[in-house]
GROMACS .gro file of C-alpha atoms in nm:
model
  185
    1UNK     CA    1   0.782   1.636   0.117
    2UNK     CA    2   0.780   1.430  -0.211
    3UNK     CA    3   1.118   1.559  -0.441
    4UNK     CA    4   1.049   1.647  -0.821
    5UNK     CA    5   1.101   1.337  -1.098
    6UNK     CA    6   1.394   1.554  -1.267
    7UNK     CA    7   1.589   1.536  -0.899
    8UNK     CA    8   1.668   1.191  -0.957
    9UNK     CA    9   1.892   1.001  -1.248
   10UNK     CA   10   1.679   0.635  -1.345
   11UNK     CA   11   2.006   0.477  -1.295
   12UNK     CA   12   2.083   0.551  -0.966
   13UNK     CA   13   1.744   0.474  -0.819
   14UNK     CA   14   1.720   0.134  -1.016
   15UNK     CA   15   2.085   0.046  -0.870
   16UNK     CA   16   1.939   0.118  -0.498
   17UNK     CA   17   1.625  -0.077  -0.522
   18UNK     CA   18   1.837  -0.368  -0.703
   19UNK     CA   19   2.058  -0.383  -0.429
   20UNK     CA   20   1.765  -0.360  -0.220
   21UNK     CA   21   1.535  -0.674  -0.417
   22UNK     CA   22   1.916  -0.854  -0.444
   23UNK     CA   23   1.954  -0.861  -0.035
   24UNK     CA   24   1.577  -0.923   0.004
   25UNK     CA   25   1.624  -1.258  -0.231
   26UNK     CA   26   1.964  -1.358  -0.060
   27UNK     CA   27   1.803  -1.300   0.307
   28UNK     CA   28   1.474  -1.549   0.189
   29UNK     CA   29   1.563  -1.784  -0.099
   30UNK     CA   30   1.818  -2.064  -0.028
   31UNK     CA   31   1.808  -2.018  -0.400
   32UNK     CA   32   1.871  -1.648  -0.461
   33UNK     CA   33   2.092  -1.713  -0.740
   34UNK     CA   34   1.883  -1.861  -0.957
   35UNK     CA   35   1.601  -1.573  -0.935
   36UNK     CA   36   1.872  -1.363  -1.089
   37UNK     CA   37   2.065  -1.554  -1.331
   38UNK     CA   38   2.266  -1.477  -1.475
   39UNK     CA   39   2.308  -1.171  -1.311
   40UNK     CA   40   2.463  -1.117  -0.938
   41UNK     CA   41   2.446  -0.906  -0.676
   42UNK     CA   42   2.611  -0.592  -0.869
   43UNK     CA   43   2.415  -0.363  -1.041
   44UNK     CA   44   2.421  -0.499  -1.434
   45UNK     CA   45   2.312  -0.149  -1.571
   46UNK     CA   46   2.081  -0.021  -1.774
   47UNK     CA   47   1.895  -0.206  -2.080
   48UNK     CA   48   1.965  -0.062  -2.434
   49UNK     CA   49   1.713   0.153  -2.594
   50UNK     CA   50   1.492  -0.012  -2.827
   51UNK     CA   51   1.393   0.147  -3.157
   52UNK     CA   52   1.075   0.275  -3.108
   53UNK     CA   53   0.885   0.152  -3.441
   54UNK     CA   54   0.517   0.186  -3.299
   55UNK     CA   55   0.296   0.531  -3.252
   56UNK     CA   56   0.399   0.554  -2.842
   57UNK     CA   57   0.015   0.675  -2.837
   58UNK     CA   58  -0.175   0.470  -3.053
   59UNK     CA   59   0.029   0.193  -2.845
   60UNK     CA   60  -0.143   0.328  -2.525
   61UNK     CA   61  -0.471   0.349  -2.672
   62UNK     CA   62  -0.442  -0.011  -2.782
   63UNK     CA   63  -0.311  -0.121  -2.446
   64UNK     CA   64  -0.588   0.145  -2.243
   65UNK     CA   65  -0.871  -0.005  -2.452
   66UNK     CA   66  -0.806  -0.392  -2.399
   67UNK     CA   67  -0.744  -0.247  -2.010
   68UNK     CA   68  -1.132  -0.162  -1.995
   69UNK     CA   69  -1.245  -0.445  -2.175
   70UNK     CA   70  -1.064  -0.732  -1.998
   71UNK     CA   71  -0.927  -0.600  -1.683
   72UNK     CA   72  -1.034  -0.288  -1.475
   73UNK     CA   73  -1.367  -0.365  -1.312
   74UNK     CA   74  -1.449   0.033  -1.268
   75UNK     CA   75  -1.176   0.258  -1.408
   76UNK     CA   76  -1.215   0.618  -1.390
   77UNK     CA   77  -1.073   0.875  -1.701
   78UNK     CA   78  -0.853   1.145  -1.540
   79UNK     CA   79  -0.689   1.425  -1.700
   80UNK     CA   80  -0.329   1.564  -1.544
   81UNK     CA   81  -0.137   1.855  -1.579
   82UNK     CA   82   0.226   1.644  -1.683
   83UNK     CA   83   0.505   1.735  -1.920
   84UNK     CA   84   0.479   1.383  -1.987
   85UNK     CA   85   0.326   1.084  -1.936
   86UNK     CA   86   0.633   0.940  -1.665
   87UNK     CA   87   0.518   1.198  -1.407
   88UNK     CA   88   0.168   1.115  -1.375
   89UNK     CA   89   0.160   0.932  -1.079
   90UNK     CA   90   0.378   1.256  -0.864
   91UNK     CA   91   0.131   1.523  -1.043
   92UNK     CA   92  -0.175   1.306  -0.906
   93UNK     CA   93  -0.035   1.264  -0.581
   94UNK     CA   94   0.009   0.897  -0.608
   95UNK     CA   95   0.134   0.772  -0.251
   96UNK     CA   96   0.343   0.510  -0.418
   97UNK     CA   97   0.289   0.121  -0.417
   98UNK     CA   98   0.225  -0.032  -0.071
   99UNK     CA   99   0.485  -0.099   0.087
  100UNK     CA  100   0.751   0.028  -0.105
  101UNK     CA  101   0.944   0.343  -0.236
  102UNK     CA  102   0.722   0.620  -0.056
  103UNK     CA  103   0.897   0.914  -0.284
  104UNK     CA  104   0.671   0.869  -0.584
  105UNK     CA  105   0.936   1.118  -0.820
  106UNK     CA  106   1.196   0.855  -0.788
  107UNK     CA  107   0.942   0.593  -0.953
  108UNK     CA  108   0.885   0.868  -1.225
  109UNK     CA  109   1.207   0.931  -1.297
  110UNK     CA  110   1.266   0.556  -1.343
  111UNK     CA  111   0.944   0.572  -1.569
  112UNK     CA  112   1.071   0.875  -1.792
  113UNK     CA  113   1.378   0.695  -1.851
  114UNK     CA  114   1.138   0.409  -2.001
  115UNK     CA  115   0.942   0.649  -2.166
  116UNK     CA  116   1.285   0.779  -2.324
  117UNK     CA  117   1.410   0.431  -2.406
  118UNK     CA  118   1.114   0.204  -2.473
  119UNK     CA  119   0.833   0.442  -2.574
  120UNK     CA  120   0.615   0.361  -2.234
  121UNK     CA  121   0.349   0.577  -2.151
  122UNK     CA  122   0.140   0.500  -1.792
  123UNK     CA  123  -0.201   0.397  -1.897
  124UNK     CA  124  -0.363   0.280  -1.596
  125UNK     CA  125  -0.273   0.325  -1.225
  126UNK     CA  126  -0.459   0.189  -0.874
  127UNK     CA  127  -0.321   0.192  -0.505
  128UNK     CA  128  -0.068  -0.118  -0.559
  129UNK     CA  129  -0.078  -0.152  -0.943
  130UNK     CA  130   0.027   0.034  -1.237
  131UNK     CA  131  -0.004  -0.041  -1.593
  132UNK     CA  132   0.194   0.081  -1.883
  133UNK     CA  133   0.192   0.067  -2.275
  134UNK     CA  134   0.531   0.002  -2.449
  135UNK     CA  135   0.580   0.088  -2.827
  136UNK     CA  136   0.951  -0.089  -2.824
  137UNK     CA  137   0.958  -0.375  -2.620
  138UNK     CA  138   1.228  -0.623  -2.646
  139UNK     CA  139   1.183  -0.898  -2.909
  140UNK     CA  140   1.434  -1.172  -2.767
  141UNK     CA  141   1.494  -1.324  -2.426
  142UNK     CA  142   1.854  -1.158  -2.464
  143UNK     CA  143   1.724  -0.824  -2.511
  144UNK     CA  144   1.444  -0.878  -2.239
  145UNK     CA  145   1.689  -0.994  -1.999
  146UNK     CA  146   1.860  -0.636  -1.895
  147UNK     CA  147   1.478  -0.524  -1.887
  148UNK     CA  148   1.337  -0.791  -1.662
  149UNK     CA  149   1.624  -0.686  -1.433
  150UNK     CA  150   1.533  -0.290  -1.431
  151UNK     CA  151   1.163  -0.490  -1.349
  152UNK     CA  152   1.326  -0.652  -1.055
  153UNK     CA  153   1.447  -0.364  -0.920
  154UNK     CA  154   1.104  -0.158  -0.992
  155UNK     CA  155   0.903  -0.446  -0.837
  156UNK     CA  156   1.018  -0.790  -0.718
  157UNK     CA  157   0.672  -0.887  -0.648
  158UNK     CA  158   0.630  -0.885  -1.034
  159UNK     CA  159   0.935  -1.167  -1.032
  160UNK     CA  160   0.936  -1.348  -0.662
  161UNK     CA  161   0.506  -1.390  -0.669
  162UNK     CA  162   0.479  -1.416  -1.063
  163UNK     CA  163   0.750  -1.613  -1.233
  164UNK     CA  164   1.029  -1.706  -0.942
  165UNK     CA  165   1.351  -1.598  -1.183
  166UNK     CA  166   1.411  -1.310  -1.423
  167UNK     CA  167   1.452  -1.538  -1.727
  168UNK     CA  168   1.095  -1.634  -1.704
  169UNK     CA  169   0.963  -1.347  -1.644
  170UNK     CA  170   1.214  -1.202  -1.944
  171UNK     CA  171   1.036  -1.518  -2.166
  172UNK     CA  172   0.673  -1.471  -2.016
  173UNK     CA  173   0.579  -1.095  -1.959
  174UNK     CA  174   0.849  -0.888  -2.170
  175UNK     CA  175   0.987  -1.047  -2.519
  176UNK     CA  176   0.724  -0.866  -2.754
  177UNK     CA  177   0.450  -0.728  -2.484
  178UNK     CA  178   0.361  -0.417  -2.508
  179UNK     CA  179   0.199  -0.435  -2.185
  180UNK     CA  180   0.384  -0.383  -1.848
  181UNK     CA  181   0.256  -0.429  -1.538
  182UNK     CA  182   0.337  -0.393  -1.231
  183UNK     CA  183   0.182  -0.514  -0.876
  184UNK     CA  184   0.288  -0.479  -0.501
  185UNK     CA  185   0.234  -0.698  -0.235
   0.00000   0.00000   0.00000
């Protein structure tokens, strides 16, 4: 039985799958310190919370709209009963990314906390992949940094198959994007 997203604190769940990606990277990658850098193995904790200075919404219609022009081959409008945006994939019954967390809440909760702190709302969502519009992202690699490693800890395969360390992937995919995605393997 799948838990509730308000069962779970953000932090504590992105500690445990840190810890989780960190021991992954050590066990494969002579070179395990360098993905992270310059972070270690302990739990940094959380980024700051960005001013939110866009429209959260009109942010995720911009982000939805360039979605179905450039990227989703067939995507499908759905409508869900949520509080907020952060629990849509646990009101849908999303099954979770493959091969990965299988208790879809703790994701959310992890999501509402972004919502919270970086104006995300989920915008598009697919059996491995899940999209999401951010009115606040960081605007420097030293703000992106403590995001990239939340990202790590969400999804590694966004880091170890898309930009090998979190200061490219801080530099590439976070420092004024206000697109997040993220894929599993």
């Amino acid at each position: 039985m799948m838990s509730a997203p308000g069962d779970h604190d953000a932090e504590a769940v992105l500690r445990e799958f840190w810890h989780a990606a960190v021991t992954d990277t050590d066990e494969e990658d002579e070179d395990a310190g360098e993905t992270i850098a310059p972070y270690s193995s302990s739990w940094p904790g959380l980024a700051q919370r960005r001013p939110i200075v866009a429209d959260p919404d009109a942010t995720a219609a911009e982000v939805a709209a360039g979605l179905v022009e450039h990227r989703l081959s067939s995507p499908r409008l759905a409508l869900a009963p949520a509080v907020c945006s952060a629990d849509i994939p646990a009101v849908i019954g999303w099954t979770g990314p493959l091969n990965h967390e299988n208790d879809v809440a703790r994701l959310c909760a992890v999501l509402r906390s972004w919502e919270d702190r970086f104006g995300v709302r989920v915008v598009a969502l697919s059996y491995d992949r899940l999209d999401l519009s951010v009115a606040a992202p960081p605007q420097t690699v030293e703000e992106a940094l403590p995001v990239a490693v939340e990202h790590f800890a969400f999804c590694p395969d966004n880091i170890w198959q898309g930009h090998e360390t979190l200061r490219l992937y801080a530099e590439d995919a976070l420092v004024g994007n206000a697109h997040w995605t993220f894929w599993w393997d």
